PDB file of N, CA and C in Angstrom:
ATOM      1  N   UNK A  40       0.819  -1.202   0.000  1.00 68.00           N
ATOM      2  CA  UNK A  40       0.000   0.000   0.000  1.00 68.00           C
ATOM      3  C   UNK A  40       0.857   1.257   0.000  1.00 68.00           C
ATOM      4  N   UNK A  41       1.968   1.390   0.729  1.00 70.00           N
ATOM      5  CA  UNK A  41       2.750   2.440   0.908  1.00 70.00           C
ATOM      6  C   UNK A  41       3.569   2.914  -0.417  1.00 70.00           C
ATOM      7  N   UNK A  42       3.363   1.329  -1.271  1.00 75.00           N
ATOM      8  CA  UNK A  42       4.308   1.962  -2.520  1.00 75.00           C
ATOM      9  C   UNK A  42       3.727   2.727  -3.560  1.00 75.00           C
ATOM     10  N   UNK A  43       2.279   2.654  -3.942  1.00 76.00           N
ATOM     11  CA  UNK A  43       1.158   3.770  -4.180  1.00 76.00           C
ATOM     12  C   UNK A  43       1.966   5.355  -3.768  1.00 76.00           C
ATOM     13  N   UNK A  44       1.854   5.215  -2.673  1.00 81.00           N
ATOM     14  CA  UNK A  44       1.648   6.645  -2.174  1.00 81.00           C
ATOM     15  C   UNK A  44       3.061   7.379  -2.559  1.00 81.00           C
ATOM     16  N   UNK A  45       4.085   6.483  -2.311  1.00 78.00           N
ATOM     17  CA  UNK A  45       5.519   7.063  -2.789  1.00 78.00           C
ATOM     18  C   UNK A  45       5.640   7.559  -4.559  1.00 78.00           C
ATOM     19  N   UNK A  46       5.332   6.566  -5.011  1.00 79.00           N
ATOM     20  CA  UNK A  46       4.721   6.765  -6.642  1.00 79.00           C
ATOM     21  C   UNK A  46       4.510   7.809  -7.134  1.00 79.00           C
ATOM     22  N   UNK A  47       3.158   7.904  -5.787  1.00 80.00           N
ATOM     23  CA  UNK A  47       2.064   9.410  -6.522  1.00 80.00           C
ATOM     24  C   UNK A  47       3.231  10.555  -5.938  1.00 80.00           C
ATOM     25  N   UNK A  48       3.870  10.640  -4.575  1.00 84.00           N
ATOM     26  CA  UNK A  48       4.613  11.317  -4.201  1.00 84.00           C
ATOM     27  C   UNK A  48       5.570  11.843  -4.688  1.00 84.00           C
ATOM     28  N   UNK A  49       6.609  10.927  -5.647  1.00 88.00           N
ATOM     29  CA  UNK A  49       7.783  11.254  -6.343  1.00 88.00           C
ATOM     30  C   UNK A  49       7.009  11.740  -7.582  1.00 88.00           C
ATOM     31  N   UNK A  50       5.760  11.240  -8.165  1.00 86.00           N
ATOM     32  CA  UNK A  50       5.463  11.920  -9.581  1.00 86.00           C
ATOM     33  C   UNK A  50       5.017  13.300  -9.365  1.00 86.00           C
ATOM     34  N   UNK A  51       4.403  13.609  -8.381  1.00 89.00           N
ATOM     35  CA  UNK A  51       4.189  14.754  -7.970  1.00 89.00           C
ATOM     36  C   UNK A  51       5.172  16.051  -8.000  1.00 89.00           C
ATOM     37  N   UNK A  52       6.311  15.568  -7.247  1.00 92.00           N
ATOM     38  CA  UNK A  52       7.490  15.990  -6.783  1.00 92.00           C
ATOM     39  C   UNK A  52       8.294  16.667  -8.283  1.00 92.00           C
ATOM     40  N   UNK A  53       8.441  15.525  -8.828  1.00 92.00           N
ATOM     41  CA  UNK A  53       8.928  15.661 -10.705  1.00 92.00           C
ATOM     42  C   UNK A  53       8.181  16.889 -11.104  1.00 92.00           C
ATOM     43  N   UNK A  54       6.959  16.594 -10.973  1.00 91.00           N
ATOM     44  CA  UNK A  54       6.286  17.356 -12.312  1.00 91.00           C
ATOM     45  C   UNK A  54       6.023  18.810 -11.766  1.00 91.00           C
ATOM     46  N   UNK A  55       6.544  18.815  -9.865  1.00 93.00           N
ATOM     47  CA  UNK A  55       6.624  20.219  -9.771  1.00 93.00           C
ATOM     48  C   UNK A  55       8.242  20.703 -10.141  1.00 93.00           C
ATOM     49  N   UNK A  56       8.995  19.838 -10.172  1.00 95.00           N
ATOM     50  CA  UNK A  56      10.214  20.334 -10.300  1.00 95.00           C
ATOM     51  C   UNK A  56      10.511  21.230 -11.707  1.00 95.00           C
ATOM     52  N   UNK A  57       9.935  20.380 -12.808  1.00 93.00           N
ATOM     53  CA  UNK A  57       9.820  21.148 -13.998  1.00 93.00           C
ATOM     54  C   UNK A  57       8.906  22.043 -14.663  1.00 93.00           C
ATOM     55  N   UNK A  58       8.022  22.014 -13.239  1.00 93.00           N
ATOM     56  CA  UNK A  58       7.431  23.463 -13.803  1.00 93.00           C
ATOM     57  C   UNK A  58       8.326  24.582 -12.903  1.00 93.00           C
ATOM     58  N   UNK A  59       9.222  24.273 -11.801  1.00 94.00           N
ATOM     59  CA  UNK A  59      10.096  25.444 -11.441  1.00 94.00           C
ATOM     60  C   UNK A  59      10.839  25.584 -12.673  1.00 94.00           C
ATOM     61  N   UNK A  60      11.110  24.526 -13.246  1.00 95.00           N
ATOM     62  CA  UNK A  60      12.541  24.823 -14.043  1.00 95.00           C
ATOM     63  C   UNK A  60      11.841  25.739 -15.312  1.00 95.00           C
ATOM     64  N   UNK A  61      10.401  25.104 -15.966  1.00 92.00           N
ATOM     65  CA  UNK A  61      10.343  25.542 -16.884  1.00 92.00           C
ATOM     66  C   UNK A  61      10.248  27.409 -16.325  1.00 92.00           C
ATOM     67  N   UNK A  62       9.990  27.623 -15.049  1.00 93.00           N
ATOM     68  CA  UNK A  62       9.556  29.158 -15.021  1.00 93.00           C
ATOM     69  C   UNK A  62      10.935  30.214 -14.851  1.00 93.00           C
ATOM     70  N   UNK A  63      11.703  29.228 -14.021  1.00 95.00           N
ATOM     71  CA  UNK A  63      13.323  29.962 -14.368  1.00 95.00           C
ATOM     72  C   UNK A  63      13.648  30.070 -15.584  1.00 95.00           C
ATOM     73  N   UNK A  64      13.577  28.955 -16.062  1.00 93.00           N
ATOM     74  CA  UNK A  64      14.083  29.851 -17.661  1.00 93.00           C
ATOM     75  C   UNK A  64      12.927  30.441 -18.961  1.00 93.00           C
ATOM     76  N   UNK A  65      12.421  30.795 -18.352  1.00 89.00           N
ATOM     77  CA  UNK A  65      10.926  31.720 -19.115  1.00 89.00           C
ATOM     78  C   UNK A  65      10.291  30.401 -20.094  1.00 89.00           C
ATOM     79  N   UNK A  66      10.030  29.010 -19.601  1.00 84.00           N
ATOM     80  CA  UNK A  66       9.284  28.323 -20.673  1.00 84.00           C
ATOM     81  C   UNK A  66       7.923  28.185 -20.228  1.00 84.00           C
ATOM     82  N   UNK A  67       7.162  27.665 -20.933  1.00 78.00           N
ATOM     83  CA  UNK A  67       5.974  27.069 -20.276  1.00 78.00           C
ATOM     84  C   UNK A  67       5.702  25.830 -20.617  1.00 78.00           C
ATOM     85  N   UNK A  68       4.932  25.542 -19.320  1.00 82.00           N
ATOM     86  CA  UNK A  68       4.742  23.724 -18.800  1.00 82.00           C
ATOM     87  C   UNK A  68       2.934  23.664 -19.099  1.00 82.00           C
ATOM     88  N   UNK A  69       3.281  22.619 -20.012  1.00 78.00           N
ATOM     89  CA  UNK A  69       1.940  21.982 -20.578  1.00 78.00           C
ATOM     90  C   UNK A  69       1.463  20.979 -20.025  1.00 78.00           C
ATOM     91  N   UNK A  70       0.640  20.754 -19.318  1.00 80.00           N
ATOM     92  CA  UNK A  70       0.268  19.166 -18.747  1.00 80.00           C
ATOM     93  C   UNK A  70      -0.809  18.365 -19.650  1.00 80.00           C
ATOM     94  N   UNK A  71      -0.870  17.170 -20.289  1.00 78.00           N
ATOM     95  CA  UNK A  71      -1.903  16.626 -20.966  1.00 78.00           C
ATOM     96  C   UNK A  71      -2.726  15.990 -19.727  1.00 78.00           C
ATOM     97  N   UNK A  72      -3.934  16.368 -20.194  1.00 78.00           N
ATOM     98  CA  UNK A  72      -5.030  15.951 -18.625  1.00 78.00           C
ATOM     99  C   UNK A  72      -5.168  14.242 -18.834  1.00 78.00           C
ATOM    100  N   UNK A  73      -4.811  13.968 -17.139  1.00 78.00           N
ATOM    101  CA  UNK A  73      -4.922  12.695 -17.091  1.00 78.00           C
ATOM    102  C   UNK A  73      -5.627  11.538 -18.124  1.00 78.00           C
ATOM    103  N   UNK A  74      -6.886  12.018 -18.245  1.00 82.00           N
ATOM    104  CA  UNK A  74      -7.587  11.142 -19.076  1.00 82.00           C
ATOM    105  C   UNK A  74      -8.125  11.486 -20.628  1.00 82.00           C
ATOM    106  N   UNK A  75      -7.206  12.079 -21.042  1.00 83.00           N
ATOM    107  CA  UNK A  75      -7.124  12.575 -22.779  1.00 83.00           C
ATOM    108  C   UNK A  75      -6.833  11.352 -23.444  1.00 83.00           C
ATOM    109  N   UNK A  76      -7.376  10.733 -24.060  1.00 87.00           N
ATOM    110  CA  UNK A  76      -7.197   9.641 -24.855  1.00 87.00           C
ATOM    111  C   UNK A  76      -6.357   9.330 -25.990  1.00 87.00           C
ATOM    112  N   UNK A  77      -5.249  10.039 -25.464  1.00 87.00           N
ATOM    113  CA  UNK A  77      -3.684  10.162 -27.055  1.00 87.00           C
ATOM    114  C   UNK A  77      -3.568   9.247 -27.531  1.00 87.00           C
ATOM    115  N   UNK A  78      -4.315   7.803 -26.882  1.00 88.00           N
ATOM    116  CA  UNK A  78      -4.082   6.761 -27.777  1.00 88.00           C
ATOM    117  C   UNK A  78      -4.989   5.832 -28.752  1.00 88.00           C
ATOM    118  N   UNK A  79      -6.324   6.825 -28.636  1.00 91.00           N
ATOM    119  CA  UNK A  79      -7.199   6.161 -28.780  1.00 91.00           C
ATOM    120  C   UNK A  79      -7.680   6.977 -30.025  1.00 91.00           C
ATOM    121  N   UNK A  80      -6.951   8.462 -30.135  1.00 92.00           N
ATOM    122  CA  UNK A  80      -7.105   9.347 -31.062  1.00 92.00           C
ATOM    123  C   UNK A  80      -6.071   8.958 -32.740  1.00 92.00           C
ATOM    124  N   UNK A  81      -6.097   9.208 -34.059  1.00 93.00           N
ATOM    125  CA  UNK A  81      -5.519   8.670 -35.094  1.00 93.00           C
ATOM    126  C   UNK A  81      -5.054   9.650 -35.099  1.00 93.00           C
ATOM    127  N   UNK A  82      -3.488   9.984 -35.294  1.00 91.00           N
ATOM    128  CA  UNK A  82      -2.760  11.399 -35.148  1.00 91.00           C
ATOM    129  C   UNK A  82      -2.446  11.802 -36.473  1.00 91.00           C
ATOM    130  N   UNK A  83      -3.123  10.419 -37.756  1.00 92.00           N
ATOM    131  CA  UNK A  83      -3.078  11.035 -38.881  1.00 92.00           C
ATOM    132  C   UNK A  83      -4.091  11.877 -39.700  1.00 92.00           C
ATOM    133  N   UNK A  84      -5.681  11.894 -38.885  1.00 92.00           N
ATOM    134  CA  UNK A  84      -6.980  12.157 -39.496  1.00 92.00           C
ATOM    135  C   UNK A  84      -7.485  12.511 -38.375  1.00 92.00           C
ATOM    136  N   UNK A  85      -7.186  12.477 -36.870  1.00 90.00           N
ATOM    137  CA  UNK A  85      -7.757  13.359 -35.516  1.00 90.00           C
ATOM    138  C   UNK A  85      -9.315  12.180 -35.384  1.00 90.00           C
ATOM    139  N   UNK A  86      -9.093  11.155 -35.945  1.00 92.00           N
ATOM    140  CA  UNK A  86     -10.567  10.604 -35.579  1.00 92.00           C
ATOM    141  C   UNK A  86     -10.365   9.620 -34.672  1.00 92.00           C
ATOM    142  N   UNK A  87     -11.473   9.840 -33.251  1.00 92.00           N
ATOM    143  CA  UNK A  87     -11.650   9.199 -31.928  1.00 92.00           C
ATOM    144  C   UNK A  87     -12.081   7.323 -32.604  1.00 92.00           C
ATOM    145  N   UNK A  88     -10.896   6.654 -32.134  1.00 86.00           N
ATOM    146  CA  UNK A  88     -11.449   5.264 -32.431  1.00 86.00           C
ATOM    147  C   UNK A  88     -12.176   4.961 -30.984  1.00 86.00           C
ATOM    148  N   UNK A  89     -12.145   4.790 -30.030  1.00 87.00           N
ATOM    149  CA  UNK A  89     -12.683   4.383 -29.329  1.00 87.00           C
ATOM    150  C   UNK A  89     -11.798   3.380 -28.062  1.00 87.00           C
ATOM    151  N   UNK A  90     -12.189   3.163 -27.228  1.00 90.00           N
ATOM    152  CA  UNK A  90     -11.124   2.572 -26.012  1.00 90.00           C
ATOM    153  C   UNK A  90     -11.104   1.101 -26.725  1.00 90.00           C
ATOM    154  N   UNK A  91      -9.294   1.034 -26.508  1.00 90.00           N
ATOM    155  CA  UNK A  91      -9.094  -0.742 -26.680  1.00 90.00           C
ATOM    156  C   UNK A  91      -8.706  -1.052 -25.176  1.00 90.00           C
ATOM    157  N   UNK A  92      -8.520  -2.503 -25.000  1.00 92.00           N
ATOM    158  CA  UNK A  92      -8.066  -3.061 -24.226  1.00 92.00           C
ATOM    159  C   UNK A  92      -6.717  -3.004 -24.302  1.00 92.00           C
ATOM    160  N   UNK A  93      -5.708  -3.163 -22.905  1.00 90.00           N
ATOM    161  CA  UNK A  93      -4.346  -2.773 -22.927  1.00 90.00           C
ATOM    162  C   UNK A  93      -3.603  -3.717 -23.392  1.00 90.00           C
ATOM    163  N   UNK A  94      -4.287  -5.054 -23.928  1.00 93.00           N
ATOM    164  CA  UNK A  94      -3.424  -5.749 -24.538  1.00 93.00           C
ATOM    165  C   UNK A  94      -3.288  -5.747 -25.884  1.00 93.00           C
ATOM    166  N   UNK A  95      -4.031  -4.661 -26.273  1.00 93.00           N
ATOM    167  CA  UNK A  95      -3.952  -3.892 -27.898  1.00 93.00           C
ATOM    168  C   UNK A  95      -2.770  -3.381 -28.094  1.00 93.00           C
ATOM    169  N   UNK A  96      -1.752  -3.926 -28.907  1.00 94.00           N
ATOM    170  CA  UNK A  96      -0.788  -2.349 -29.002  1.00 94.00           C
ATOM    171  C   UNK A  96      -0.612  -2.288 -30.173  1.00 94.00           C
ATOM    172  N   UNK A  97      -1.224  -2.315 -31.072  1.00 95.00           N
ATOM    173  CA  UNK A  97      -1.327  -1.531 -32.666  1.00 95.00           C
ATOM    174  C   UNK A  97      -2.923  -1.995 -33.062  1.00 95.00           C
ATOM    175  N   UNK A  98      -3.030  -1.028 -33.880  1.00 94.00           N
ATOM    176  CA  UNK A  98      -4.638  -0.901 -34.563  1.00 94.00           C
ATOM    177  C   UNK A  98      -4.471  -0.253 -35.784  1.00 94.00           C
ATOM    178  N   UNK A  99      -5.761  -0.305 -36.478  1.00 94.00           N
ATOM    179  CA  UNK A  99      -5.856   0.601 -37.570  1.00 94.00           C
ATOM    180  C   UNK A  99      -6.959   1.553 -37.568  1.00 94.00           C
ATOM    181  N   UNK A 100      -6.688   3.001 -38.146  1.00 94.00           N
ATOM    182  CA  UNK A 100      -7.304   3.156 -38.013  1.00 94.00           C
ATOM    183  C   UNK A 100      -8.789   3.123 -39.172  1.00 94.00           C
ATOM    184  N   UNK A 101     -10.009   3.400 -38.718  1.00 92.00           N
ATOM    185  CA  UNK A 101     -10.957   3.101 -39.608  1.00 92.00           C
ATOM    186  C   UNK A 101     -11.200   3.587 -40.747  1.00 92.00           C
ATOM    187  N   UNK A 102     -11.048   4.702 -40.481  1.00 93.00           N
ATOM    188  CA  UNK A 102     -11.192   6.163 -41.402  1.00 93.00           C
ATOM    189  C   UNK A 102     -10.493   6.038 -42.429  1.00 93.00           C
ATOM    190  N   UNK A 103      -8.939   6.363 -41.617  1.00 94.00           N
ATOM    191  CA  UNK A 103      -7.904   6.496 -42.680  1.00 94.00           C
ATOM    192  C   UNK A 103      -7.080   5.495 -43.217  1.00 94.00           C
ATOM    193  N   UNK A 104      -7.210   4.247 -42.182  1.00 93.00           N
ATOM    194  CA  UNK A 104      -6.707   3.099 -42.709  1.00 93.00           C
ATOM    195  C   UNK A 104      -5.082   3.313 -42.289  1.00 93.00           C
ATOM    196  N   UNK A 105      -4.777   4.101 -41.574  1.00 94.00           N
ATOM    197  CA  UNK A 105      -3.121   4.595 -40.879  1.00 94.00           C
ATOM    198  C   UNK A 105      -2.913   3.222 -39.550  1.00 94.00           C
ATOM    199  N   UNK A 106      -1.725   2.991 -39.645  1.00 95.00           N
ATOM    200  CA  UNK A 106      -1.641   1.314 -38.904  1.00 95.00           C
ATOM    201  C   UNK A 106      -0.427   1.991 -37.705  1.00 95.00           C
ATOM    202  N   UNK A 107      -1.366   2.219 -36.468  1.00 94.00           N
ATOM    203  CA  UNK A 107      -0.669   2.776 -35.480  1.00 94.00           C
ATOM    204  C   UNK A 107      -0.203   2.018 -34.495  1.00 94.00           C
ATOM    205  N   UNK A 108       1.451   2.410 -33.878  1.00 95.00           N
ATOM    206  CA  UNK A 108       1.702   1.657 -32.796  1.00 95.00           C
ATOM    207  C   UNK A 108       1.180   2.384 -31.622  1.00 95.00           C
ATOM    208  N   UNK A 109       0.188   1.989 -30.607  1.00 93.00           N
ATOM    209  CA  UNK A 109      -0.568   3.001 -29.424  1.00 93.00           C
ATOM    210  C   UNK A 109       1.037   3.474 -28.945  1.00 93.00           C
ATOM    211  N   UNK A 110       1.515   3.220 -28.589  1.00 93.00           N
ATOM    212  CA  UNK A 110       2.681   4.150 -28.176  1.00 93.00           C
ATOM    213  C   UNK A 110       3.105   5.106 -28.771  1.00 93.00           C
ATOM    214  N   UNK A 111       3.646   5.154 -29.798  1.00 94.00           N
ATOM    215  CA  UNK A 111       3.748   5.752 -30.625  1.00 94.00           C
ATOM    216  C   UNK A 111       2.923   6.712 -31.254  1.00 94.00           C
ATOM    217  N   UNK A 112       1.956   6.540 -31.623  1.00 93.00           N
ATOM    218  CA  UNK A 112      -0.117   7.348 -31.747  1.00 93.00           C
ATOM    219  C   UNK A 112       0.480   8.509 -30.674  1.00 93.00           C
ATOM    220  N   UNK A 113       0.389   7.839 -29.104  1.00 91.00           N
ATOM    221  CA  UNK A 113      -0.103   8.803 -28.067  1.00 91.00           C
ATOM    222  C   UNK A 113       0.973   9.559 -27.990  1.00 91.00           C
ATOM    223  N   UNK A 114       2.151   9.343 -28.270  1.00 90.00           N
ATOM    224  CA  UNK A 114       3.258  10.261 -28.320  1.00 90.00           C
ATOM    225  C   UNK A 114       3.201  11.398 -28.901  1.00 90.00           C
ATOM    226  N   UNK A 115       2.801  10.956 -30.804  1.00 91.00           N
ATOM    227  CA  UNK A 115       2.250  11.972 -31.552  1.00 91.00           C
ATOM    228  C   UNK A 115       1.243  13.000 -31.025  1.00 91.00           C
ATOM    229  N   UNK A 116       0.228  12.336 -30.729  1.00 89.00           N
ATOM    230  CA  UNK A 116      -0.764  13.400 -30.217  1.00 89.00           C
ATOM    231  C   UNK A 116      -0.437  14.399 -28.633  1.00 89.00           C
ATOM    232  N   UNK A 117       0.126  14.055 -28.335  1.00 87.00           N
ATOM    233  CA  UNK A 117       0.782  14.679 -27.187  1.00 87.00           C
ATOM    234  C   UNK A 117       1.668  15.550 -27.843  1.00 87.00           C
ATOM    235  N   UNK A 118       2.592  15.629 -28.471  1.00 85.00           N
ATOM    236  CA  UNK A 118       3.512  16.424 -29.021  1.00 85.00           C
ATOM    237  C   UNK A 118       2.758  17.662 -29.859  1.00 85.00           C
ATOM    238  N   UNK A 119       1.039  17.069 -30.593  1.00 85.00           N
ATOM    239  CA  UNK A 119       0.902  18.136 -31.330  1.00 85.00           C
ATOM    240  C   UNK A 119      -0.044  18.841 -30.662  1.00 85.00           C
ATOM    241  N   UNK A 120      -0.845  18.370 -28.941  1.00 80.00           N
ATOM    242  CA  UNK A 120      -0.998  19.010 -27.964  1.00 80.00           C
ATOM    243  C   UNK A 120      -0.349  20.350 -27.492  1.00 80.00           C
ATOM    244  N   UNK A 121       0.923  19.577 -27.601  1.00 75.00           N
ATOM    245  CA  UNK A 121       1.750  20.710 -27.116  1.00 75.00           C
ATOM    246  C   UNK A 121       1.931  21.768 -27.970  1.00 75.00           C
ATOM    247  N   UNK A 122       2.291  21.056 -29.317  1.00 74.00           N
ATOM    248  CA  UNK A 122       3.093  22.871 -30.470  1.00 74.00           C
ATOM    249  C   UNK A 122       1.387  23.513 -30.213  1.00 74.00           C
ATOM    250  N   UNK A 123      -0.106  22.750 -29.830  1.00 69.00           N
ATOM    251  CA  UNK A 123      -0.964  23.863 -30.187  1.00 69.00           C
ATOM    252  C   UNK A 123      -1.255  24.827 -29.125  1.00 69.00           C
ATOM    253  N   UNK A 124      -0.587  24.412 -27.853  1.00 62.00           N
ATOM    254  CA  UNK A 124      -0.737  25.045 -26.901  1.00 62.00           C
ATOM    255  C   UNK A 124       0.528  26.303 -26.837  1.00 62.00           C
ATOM    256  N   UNK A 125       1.083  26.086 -27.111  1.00 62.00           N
ATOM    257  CA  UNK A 125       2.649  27.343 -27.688  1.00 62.00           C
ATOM    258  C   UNK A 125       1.935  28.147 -28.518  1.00 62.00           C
ATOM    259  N   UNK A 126       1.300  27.510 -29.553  1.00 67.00           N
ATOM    260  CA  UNK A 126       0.512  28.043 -30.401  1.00 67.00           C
ATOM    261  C   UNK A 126      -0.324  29.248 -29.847  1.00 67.00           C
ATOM    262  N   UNK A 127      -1.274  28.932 -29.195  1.00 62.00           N
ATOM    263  CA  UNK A 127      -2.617  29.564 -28.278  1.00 62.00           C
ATOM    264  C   UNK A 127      -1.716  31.075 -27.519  1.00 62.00           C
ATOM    265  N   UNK A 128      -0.434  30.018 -26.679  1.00 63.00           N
ATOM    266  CA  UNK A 128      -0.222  31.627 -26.074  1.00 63.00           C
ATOM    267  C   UNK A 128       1.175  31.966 -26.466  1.00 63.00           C
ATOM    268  N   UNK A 129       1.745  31.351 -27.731  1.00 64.00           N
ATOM    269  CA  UNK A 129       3.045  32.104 -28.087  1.00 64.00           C
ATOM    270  C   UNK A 129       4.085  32.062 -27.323  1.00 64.00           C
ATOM    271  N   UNK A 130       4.307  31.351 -26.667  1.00 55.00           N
ATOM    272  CA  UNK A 130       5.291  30.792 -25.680  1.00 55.00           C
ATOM    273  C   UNK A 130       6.142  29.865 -25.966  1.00 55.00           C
ATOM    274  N   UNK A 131       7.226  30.185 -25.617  1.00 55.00           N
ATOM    275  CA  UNK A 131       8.712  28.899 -25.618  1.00 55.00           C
ATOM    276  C   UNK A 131       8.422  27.805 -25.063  1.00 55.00           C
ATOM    277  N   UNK A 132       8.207  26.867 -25.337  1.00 50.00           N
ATOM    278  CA  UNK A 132       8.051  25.569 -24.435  1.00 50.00           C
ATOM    279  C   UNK A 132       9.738  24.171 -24.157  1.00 50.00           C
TER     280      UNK A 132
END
């Protein structure tokens, strides 16, 4: 039970550390909200496939017929999370 709490503790800890860092050196810190579905999204056509099971790790998608590794997918979409949020407020990230 205690190793939970250390987990949430040290991830906590991290993700405040780099938002000090990002504010010392004038960047800004983007967080993707816990339950955004980067992997469930096609990062070639933006169309929502729908929840797989975690023993899925590649799919296609329907639409576009793009043959994604979920790792890889959610990476993408996270990354273009981010340039749109730089985007929005013009900021160094």
């Amino acid at each position: 039970r205690l190793g939970k709490s250390v987990h949430d503790a040290g991830w906590a800890q991290f993700l405040a550390m780099l938002e000090y860092k990002a504010q010392r050196y004038a960047r800004v810190f983007v967080k993707a909200g816990r339950f955004e579905p980067t992997s469930q999204v096609c990062s070639a056509c933006g169309v929502k496939d729908g929840p797989k099971p975690l023993h899925v790790r590649t799919w296609t998608c329907t639409h576009c017929g793009t043959v994604h590794d979920r790792d890889h997918n959610a990476a993408k979409n996270v990354k273009q999370a981010a340039g749109l949020a730089v985007t929005a407020c013009r900021a160094q990230v």
